[in-house]
Structure formats: structure tokens, C-alpha cells
Short mmCIF file of C-alpha atoms and ligand atoms in Angstrom, two decimals:
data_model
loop_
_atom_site.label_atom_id
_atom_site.label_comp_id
_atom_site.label_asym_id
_atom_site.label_seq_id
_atom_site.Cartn_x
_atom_site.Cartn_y
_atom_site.Cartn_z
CA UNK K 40 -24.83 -3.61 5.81
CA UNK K 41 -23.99 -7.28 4.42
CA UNK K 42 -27.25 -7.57 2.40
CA UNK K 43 -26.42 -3.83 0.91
CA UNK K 44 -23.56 -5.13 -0.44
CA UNK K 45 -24.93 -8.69 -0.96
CA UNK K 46 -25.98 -7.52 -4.47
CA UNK K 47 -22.75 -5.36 -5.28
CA UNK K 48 -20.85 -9.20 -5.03
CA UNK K 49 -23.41 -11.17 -7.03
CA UNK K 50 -20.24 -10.23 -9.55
CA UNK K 51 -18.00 -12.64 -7.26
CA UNK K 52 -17.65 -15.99 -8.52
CA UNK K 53 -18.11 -18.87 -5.96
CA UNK K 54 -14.37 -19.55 -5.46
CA UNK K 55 -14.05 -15.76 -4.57
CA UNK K 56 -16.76 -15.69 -2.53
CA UNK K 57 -15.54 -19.22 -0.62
CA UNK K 58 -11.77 -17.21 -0.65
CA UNK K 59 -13.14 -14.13 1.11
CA UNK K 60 -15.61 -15.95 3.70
CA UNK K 61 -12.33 -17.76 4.76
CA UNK K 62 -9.80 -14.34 4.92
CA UNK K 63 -12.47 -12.57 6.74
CA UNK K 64 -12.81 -15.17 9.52
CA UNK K 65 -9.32 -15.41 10.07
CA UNK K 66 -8.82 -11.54 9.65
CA UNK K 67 -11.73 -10.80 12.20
CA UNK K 68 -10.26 -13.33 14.60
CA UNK K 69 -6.25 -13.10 14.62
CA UNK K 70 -5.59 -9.98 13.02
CA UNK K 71 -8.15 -7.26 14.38
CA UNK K 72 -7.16 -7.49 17.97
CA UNK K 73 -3.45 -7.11 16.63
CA UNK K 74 -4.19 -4.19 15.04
CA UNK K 75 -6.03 -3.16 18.20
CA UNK K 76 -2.85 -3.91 20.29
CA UNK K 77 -0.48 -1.94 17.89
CA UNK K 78 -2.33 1.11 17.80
CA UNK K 79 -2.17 1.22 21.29
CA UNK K 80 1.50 0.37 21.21
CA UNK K 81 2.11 3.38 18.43
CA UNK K 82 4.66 1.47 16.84
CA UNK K 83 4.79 -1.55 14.12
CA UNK K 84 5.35 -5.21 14.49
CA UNK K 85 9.17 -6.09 15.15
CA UNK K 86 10.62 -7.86 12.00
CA UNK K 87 10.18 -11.80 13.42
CA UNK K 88 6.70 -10.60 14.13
CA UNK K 89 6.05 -9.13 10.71
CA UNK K 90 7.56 -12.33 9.34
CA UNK K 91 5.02 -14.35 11.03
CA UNK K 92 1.93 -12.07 9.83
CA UNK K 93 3.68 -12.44 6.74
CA UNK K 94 3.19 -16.31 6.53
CA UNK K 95 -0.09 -16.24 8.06
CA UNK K 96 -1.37 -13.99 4.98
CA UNK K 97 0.54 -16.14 2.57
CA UNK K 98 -1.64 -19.16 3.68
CA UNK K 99 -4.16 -17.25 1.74
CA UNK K 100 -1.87 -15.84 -1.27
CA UNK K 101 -1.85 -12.61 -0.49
CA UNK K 102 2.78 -12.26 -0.87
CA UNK K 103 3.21 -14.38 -3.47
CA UNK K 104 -0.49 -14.20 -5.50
CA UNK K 105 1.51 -11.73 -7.98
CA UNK K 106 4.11 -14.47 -8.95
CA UNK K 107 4.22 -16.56 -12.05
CA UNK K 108 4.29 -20.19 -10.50
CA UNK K 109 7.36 -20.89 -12.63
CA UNK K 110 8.85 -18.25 -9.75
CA UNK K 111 7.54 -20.29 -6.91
CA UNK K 112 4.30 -18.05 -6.75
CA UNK K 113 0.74 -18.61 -6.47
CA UNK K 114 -0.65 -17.04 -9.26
CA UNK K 115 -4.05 -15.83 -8.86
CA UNK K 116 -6.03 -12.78 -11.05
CA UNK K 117 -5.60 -9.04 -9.75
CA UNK K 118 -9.29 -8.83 -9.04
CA UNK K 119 -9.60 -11.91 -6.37
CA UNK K 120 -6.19 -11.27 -5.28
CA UNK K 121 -7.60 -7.47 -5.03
CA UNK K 122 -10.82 -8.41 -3.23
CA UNK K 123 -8.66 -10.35 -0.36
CA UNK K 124 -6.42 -7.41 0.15
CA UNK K 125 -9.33 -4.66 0.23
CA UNK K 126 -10.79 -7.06 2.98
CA UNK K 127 -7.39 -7.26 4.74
CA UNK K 128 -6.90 -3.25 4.61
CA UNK K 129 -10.74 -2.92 6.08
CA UNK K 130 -8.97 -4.60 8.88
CA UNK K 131 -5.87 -3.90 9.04
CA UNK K 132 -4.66 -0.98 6.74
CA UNK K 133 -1.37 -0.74 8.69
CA UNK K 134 -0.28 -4.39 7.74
CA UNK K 135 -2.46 -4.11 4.39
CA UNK K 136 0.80 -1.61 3.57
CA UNK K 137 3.60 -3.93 4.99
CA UNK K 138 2.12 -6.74 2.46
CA UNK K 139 1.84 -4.61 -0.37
CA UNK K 140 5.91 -3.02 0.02
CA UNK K 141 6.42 -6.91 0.63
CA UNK K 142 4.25 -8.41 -2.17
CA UNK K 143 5.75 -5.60 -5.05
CA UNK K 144 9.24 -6.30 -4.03
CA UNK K 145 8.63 -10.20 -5.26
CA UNK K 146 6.52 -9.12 -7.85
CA UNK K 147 9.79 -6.86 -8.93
CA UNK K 148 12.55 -9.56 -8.60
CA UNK K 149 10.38 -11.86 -10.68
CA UNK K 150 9.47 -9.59 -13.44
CA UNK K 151 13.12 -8.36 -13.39
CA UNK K 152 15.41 -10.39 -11.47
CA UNK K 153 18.35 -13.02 -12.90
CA UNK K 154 17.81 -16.52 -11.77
CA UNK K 155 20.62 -16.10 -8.97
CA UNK K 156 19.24 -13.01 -7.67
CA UNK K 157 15.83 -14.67 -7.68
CA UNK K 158 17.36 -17.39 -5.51
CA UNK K 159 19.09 -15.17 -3.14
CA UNK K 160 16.19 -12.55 -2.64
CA UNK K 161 13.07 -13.48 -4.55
CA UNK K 162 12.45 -17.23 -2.49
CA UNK K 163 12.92 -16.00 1.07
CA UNK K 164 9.92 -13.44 0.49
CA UNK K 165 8.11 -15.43 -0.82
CA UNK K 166 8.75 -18.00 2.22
CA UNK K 167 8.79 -15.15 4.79
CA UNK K 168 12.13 -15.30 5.52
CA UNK K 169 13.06 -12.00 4.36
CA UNK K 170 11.22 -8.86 4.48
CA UNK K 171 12.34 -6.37 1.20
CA UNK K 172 11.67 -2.50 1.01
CA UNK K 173 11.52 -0.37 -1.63
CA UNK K 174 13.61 3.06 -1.57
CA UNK K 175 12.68 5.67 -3.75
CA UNK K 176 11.82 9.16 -2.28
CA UNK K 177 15.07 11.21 -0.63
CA UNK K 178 14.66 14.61 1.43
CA UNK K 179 14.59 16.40 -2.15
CA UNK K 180 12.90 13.71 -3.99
CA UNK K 181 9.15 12.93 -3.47
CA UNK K 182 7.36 14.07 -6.89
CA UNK K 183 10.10 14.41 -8.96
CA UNK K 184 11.61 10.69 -9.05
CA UNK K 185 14.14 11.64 -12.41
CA UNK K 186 15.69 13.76 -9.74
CA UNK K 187 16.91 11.00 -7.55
CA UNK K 188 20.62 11.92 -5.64
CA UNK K 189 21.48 8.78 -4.25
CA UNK K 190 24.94 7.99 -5.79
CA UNK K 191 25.96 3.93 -6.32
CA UNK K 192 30.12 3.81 -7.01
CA UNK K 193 31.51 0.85 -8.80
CA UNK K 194 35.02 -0.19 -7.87
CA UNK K 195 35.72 -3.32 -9.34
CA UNK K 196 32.95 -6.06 -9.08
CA UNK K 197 31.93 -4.41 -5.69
CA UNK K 198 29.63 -1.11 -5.62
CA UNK K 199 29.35 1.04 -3.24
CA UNK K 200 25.93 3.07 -2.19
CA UNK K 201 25.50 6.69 -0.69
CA UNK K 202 22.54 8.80 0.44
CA UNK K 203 19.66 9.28 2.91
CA UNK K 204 16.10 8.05 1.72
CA UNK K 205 13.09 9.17 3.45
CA UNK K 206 9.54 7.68 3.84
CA UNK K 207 10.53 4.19 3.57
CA UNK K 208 8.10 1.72 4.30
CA UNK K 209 9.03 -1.69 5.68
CA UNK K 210 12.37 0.09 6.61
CA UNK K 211 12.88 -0.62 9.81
CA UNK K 212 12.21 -4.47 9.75
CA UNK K 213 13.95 -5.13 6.32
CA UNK K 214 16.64 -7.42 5.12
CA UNK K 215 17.44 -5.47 2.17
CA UNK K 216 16.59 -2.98 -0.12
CA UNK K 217 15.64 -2.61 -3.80
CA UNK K 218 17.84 0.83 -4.01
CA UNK K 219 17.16 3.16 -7.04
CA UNK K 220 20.10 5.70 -6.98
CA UNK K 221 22.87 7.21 -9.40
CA UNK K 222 25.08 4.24 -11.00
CA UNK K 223 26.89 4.94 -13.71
CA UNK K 224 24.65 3.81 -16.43
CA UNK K 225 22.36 6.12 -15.29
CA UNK K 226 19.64 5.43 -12.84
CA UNK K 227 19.02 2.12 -11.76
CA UNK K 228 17.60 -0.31 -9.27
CA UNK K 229 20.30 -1.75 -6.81
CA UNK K 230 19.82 -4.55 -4.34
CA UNK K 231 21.42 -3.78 -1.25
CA UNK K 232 21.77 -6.45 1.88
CA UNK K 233 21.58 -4.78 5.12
CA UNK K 234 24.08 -7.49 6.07
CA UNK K 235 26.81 -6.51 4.21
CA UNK K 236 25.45 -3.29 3.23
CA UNK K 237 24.96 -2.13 6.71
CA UNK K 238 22.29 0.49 6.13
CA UNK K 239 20.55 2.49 9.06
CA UNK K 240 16.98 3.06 9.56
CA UNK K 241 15.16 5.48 11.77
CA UNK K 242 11.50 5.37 12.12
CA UNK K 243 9.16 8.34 11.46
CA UNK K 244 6.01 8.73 13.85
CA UNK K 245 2.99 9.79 11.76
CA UNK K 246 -0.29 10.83 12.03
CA UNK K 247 -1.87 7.12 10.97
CA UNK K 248 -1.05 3.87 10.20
CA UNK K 249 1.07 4.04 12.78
CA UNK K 250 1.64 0.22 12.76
CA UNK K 251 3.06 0.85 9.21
CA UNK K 252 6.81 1.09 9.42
CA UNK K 253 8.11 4.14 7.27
CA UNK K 254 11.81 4.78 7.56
CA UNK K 255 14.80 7.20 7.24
CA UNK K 256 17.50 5.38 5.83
CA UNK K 257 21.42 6.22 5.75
CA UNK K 258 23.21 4.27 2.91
CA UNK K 259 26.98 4.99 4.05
CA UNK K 260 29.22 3.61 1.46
CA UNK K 261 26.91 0.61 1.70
CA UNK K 262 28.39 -2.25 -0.13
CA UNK K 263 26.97 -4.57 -2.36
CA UNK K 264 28.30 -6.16 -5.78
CA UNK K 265 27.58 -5.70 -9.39
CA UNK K 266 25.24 -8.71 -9.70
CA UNK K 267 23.03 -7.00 -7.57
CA UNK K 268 21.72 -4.53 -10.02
CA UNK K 269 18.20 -5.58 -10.82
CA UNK K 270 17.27 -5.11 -14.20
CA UNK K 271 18.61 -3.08 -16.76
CA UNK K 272 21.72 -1.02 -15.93
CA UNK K 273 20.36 2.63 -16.34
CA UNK K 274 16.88 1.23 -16.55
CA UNK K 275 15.83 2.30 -13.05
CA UNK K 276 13.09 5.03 -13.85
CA UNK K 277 11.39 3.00 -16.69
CA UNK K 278 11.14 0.02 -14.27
CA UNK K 279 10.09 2.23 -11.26
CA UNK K 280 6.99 3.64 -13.25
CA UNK K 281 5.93 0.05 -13.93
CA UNK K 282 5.95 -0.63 -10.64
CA UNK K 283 4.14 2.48 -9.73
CA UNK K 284 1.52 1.71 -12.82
CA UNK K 285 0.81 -1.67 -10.53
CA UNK K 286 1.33 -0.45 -6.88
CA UNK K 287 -1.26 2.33 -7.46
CA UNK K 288 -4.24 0.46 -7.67
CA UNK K 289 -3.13 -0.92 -4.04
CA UNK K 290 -2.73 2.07 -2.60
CA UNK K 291 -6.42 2.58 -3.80
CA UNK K 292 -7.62 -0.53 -2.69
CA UNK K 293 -5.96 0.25 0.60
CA UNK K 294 -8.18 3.29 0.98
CA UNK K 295 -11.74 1.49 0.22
CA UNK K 296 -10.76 -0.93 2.47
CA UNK K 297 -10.16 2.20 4.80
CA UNK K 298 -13.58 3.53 3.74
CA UNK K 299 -15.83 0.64 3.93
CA UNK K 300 -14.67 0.00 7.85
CA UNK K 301 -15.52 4.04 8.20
CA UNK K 302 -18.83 3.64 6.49
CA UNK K 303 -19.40 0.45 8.78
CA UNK K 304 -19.26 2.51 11.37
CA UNK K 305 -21.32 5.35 10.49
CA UNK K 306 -24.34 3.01 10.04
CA UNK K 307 -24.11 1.50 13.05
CA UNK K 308 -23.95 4.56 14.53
CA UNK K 309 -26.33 6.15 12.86
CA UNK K 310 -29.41 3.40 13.81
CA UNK K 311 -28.27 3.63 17.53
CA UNK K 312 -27.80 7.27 18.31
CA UNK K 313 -31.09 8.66 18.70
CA UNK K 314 -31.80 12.81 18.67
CA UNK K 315 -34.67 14.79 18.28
CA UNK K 316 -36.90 11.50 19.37
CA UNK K 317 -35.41 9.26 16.60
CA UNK K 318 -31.83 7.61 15.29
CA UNK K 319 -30.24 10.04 13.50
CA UNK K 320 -30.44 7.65 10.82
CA UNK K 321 -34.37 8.84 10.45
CA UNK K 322 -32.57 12.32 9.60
CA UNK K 323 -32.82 13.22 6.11
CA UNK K 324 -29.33 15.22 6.22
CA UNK K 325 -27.86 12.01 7.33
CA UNK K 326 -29.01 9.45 5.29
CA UNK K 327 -28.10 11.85 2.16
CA UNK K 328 -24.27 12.11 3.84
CA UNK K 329 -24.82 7.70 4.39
CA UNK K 330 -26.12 7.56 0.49
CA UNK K 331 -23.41 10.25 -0.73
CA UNK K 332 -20.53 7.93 1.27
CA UNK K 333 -21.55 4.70 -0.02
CA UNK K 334 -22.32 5.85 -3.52
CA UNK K 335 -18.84 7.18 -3.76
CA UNK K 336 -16.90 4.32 -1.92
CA UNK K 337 -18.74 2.14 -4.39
CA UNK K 338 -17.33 4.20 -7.32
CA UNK K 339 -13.89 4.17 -5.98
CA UNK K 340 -13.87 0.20 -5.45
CA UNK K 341 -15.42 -0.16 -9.55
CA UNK K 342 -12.28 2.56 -10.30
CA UNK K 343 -9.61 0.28 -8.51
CA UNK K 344 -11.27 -3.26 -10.06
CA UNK K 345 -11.22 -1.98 -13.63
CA UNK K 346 -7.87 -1.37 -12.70
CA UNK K 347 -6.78 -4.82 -11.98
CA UNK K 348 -8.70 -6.24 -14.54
CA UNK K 349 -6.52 -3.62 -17.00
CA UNK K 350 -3.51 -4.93 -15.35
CA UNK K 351 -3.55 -8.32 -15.69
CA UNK K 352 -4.66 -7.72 -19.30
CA UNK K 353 -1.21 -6.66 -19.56
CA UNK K 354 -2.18 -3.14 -21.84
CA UNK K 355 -0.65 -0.12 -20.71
CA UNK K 356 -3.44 1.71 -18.23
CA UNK K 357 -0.93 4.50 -16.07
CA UNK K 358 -4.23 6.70 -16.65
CA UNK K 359 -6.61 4.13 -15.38
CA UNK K 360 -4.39 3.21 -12.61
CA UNK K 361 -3.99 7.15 -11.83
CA UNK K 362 -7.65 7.70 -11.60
CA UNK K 363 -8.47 4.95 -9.09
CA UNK K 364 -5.65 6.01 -6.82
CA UNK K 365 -6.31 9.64 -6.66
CA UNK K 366 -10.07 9.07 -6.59
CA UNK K 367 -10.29 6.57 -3.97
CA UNK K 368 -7.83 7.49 -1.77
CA UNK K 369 -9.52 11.27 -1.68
CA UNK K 370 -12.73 9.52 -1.47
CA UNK K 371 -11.46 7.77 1.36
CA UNK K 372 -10.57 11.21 3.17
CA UNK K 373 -14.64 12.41 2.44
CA UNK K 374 -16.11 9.47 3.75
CA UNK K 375 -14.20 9.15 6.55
CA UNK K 376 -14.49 12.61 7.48
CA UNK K 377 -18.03 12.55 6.84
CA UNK K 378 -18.24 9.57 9.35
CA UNK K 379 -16.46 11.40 12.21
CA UNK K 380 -19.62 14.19 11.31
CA UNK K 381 -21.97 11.26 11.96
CA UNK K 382 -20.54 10.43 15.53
CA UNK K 383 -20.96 14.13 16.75
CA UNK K 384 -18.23 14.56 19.58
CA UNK K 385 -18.01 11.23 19.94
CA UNK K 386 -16.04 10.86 16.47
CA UNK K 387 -13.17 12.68 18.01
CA UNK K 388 -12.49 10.61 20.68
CA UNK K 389 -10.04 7.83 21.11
CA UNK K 390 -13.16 5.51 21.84
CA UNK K 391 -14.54 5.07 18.69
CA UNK K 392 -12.34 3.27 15.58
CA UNK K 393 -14.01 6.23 13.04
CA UNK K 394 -11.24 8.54 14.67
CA UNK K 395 -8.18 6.08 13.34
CA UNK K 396 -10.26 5.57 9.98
CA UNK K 397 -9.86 8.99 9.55
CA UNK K 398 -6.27 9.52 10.46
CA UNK K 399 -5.54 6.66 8.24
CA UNK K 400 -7.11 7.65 5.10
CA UNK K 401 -5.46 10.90 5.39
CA UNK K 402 -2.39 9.60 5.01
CA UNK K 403 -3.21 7.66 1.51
CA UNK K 404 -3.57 10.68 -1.27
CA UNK K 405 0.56 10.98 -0.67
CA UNK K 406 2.66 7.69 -1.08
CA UNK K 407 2.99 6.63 -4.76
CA UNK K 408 2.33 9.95 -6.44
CA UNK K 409 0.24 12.40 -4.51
CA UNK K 410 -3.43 13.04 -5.99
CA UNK K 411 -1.85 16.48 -7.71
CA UNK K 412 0.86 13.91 -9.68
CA UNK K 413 -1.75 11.86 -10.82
CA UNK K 414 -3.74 14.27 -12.16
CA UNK K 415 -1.24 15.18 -13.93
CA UNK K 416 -0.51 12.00 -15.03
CA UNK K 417 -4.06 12.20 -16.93
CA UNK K 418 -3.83 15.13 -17.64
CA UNK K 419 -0.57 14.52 -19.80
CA UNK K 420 -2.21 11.52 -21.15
CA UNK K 421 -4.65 13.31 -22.47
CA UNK K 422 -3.56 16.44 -23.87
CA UNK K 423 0.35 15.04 -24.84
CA UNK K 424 1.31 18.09 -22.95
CA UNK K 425 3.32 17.68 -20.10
CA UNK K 426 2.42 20.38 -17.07
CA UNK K 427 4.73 19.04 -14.32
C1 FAD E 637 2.88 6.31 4.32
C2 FAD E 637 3.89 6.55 3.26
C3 FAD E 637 4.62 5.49 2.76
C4 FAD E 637 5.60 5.70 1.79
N1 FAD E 637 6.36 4.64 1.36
C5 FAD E 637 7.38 4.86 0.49
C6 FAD E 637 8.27 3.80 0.12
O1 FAD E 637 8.13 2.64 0.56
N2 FAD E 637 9.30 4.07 -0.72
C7 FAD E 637 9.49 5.33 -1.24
O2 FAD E 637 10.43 5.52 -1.98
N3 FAD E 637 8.66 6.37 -0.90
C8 FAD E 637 7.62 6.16 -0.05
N4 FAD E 637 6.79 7.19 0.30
C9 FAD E 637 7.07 8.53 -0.22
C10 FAD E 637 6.00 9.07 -1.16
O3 FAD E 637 6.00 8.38 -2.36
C11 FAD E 637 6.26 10.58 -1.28
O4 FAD E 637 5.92 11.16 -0.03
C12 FAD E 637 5.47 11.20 -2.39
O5 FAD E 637 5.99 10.81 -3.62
C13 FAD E 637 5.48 12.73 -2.29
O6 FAD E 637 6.76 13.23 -2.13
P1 FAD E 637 7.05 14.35 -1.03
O7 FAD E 637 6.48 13.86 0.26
O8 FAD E 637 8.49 14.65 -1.06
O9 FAD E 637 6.22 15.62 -1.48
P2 FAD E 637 6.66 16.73 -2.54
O10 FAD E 637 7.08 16.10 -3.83
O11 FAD E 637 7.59 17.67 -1.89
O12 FAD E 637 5.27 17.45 -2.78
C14 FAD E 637 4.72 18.38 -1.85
C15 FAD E 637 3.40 18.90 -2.43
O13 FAD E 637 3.64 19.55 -3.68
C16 FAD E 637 2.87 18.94 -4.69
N5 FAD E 637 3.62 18.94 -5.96
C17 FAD E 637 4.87 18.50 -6.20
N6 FAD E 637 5.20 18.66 -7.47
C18 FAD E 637 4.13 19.23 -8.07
C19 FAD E 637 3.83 19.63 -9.39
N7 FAD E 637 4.70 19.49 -10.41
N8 FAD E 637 2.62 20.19 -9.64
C20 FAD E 637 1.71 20.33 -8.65
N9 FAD E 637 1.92 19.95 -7.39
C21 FAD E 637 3.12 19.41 -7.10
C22 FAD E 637 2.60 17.52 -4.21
O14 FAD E 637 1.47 16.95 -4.82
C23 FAD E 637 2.41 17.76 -2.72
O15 FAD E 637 1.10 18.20 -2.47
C24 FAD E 637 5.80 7.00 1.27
C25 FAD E 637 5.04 8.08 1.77
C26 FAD E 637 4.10 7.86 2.75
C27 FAD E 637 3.30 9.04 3.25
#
């Protein structure tokens, strides 16, 4: 398997190589047999643990490598920042998610934050202090974000937030969260403290990533004040896209990582099982589903790259960003699925990690725009027309 993909990162440059070597070491060694333990535990880290993983993966860049130094980050490009975090989610996936909600959030409060909010919110992620989630979706709100019902009053210099979100991830650990609801302006992101703002969350048990925290949350009158509003006033969907146009490529990433541990798996299996007086490698059926998988992961991982290299180019790409986050994350779903084929029964069982591959990557075509929104995002791209 390495020397397959020796050639594919002849494109790495030494330092990334060096960078990756290191993460993967430390990955193997500290975080697999976490992951291990919290699949068996069905649940996600507590918050001081999270925190903790959270600095560990720091060490390496990988909460603050999206911030500007002049914002106390450690600016590196998308594409080695990218190839650390497509390593991470090969091992972890679950906490591959946590660092994502965690490393957007910064990336938010420094593209958007005052220098007061930055000190108050932006600092303690970056130091893992604080963990930050992002809430969006609401029980009638998943595709159609203009839609959102979430109401923020202003009375005075204080505001006060009301509604349920759904789906959150990093809910049940976080400190606060980067609110986009109603205000009067129109919609808008608000930062609400869950100390003062005294929010609920309930966790959700799903059908992967089950380490990955995703939340019901109650906003009750949750009170915050009117410095808290990140960004423009009324400016909330514009800057919500942008983060999407970033985030998506992550999500992507998050399923080749998801894929390449699947395909891992296959090949190993594949050169030990033997049927018919051979490994079922030596099968020509199964070395065209083994060429089909890695032929197709490989796509997906070019898809997500050009991606990151479009981002940090700083052009508009919402198209190119679409198209690696629908494709790879349905790739993801194939391959995996075609790796569960490869272990016979044995791909069903509990026993073998290609049953949690697949259960994971069937959970990526939904969060940040399901693959049907992102085809239409191309699709209204490309024709002007709008088909929502
Ligand atoms: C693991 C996970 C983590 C998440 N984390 C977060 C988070 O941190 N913060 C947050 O705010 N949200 C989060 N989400 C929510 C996620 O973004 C939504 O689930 C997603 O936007 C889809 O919304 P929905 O589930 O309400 O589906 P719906 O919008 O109800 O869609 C249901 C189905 O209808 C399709 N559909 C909808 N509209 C159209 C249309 N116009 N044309 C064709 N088909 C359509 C969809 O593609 C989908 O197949 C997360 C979700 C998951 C699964």
C-alpha cells in the first residue's frame, strides 16, 4: 500500500513529507487506541478531554493553521494543513470533525471578529481553553439556511436569544456558540456564552462517528450583549456561505481520510483471505472493485486539493468546493461499501474496522449541504438558473 501511494506524494515537498511522518506517528500511537476506546464507549470525549486532544493536535497546527499570525495563529497553506487533517480523519474521523467545528470557529472570529471579541473568544481556542460550536440547522432548517427561525431580541445593550437548533456538532462540550438567528438587522451571527447564556444541549446517538458530538440545543431567552454580534449586523447568511465555501472541502477531506483507512483494509484483506485455492486478491472481479476504489478515492483527494489550493488563492471557487464535497464524500460511501463486499460476512461484523468505515462515511454526504444542495450549487453556477 505505502509504495502505491509512494508515487501519488512525489508532489509533497520535504517539509510536508517530514510534517506528515511526524502526525502519523503520533496519530498511530496516542490517538488510534482512543478512537478504539470511544467507539466502544458510544459516546464522545467529555469537554476537558476534548480540550486536551485539542492541544495535542495543535502541537502540530492543525486549530490554529487557518489563522493569520497577526491573530496568534500558525499560518500554514490549505494543502499541508489539508494533508495533516486527511491523515488525522484516516484515524480518527470522529475527532477529525471536533477539530474542524473547532478550527472554523477561529478561522470565523479572525476573519470577522472585533479585536475585543477576538480576545474574549478567538485566544482561548486557539489555546484550548475553550471549545466553540457552530449553530446553524433548526428542526425546519437543514437545506434551506435563508429560512432560519431562531429569533435574537435586543433590549437595551443586552440581547436576548430563542430557539432549538438541531445537529450541532461540538454541542455538548462547548463554551459558546457562534448563533446565526433572527436579529433585527436581519440575519446575523451572534456569540452566545453558555455561561451567561445558559443554553442546553442534548446529544443525538447516530449511526457513525459516534465519538463526534452532535447536539440539540435550547436557546431560552439566552442572554448575551450587543458586542457579541460577529460581523456585520444582518450579514449572517453572506458570512455563513463563506464559511460553508471553506468548511466543504473538510468535510471532503474527512471522507478520503474515511476511504483510504477502508481501502487499507480491503487490501489487506484481500492478499490474506484465500478462496477457490488463491487470495481473493488473484480474483479478477476483485482486483477491478480494488482498482475501481482506489482510482476513485484518488480522484476525490485531487477534487478536495484543487480545492485548497483555490482557497487560499483567495478567488471565489463555491463550485469547486461543491464538487469535491459531494464527490468525495459519495465516493467515500462506494468504497467503503465496496470494502465491506471484499470481507464477505466478515465485513458485517463488529470485528473488523471496514464495518465503522462504512457507518462513518455514510454519515458525510449530509452536514454542510447534502450532495443534492451541492449539485445544485453547480448546477446554478452554471446555468444562472436557480432550481432550489
Ligand atoms: C454529523 C453532522 C454534523 C452536523 N453539524 C452541524 C453543525 O455543527 N452545525 C449546523 O448548523 N448543522 C450541522 N449539521 C446539519 C446539516 O448541515 C444538515 O443536516 C444538512 O444541512 C441537511 O439538513 P436536514 O438534515 O434538515 O435535511 P433536509 O434539508 O430536510 O433535507 C432532506 C433531504 O431533502 C433533500 N433536499 C432538500 N432541499 C432540496 C432541494 N431544494 N432539492 C432537492 N433536494 C432537496 C436533501 O438533500 C436531503 O436529501 C450536521 C449534520 C450532521 C449529519
Amino acid at each position: 500500500m505505502e509504495n502505491v501511494f509512494a508515487a501519488a506524494q512525489a508532489t509533497h515537498t520535504d517539509e510536508q513529507r517530514m510534517l506528515l511522518e511526524n502526525f502519523r506517528r503520533m496519530a498511530e500511537t496516542e490517538l488510534a487506541p482512543l478512537a478504539d476506546k470511544h467507539e466502544g464507549l458510544g459516546h464522545p470525549p467529555e469537554a476537558a478531554a476534548l480540550k486536551e486532544l485539542f492541544a495535542r493536535v495543535e502541537e502540530f497546527g492543525l486549530i490554529s493553521g487557518l489563522i493569520p499570525e497577526a491573530d496568534g495563529g500558525a499560518l500554514i497553506d490549505r494543502v499541508s494543513y489539508g494533508i495533516l487533517y486527511e491523515e488525522l480523519a484516516r484515524v480518527w474521523p470522529d475527532l477529525a470533525i471536533a477539530v474542524l467545528i473547532q478550527s472554523h470557529a477561529a478561522f470565523t472570529l479572525s476573519l470577522l471578529g472585533n479585536p475585543g471579541q477576538k480576545a474574549m473568544y478567538l485566544d482561548p481556542l486557539l489555546s484550548s481553553e475553550r471549545i466553540a460550536c457552530t449553530c446553524i440547522s433548526e428542526p425546519d432548517v437543514g437545506s434551506n439556511v435563508r429560512e432560519v427561525k431562531c429569533r435574537a431580541e435586543r433590549q437595551g445593550d443586552k440581547i436576548f436569544v430563542s430557539g432549538q437548533k438541531l445537529w450541532i456538532s461540538n454541542g455538548a462540550q462547548s463554551d459558546f456558540s457562534i448563533v446565526v438567528c433572527n436579529l433585527d438587522d436581519g440575519i446575523s451571527m451572534v456569540i452566545v456564552d453558555r455561561e451567561t447564556g445558559k443554553y442546553e444541549s442534548r446529544e443525538l446517538r447516530k449511526l457513525g462517528l459516534v465519538a463526534a458530538s452532535t447536539c440539540e440545543l435550547f436557546f431560552d431567552r439566552s442572554e448575551t450583549t450587543s458586542d457579541h454580534v460577529l460581523g456585520k449586523p444582518g450579514g449572517g447568511l453572506f458570512q455563513t456561505l463563506k464559511l460553508f465555501e471553506s468548511a466543504r472541502v473538510f468535510v471532503g477531506l474527512t471522507s478520503v481520510g474515511i476511504a483510504q483507512a477502508a481501502l487499507e483494509c480491503a487490501v489487506t484483506y484481500a492478499r490474506d483471505r484465500h478462496q477457490h485455492g488463491k487470495p481473493i486478491a488473484g480474483h479478477q472481479l476483485i482486483q477491478g472493485y480494488l482498482a475501481d476504489m482506489a482510482t476513485q478515492l484518488d480522484a476525490a483527494r485531487l477534487l478536495c486539493q484543487r480545492g485548497l489550493q483555490l482557497l487560499d488563492l483567495g478567488v471565489r471557487c463555491d463550485t469547486q468546493t461543491s464538487m469535491a464535497k459531494w464527490y468525495a464524500t459519495e465516493m467515500a460511501v462506494e468504497i467503503a461499501g465496496k470494502a465491506v463486499q471484499i470481507h464477505g460476512g466478515n465485513g458485517i461484523t463488529k470485528e473488523f474496522a471496514v464495518e465503522r468505515h462504512f457507518r462513518n462515511a455514510k454519515v458525510m454526504p449530509i452536514p454542510d449541504g447534502t450532495t443534492e444542495i451541492q449539485k445544485l450549487v453547480i448546477g446554478r453556477n452554471l446555468t444562472g438558473v436557480g432550481a432550489f
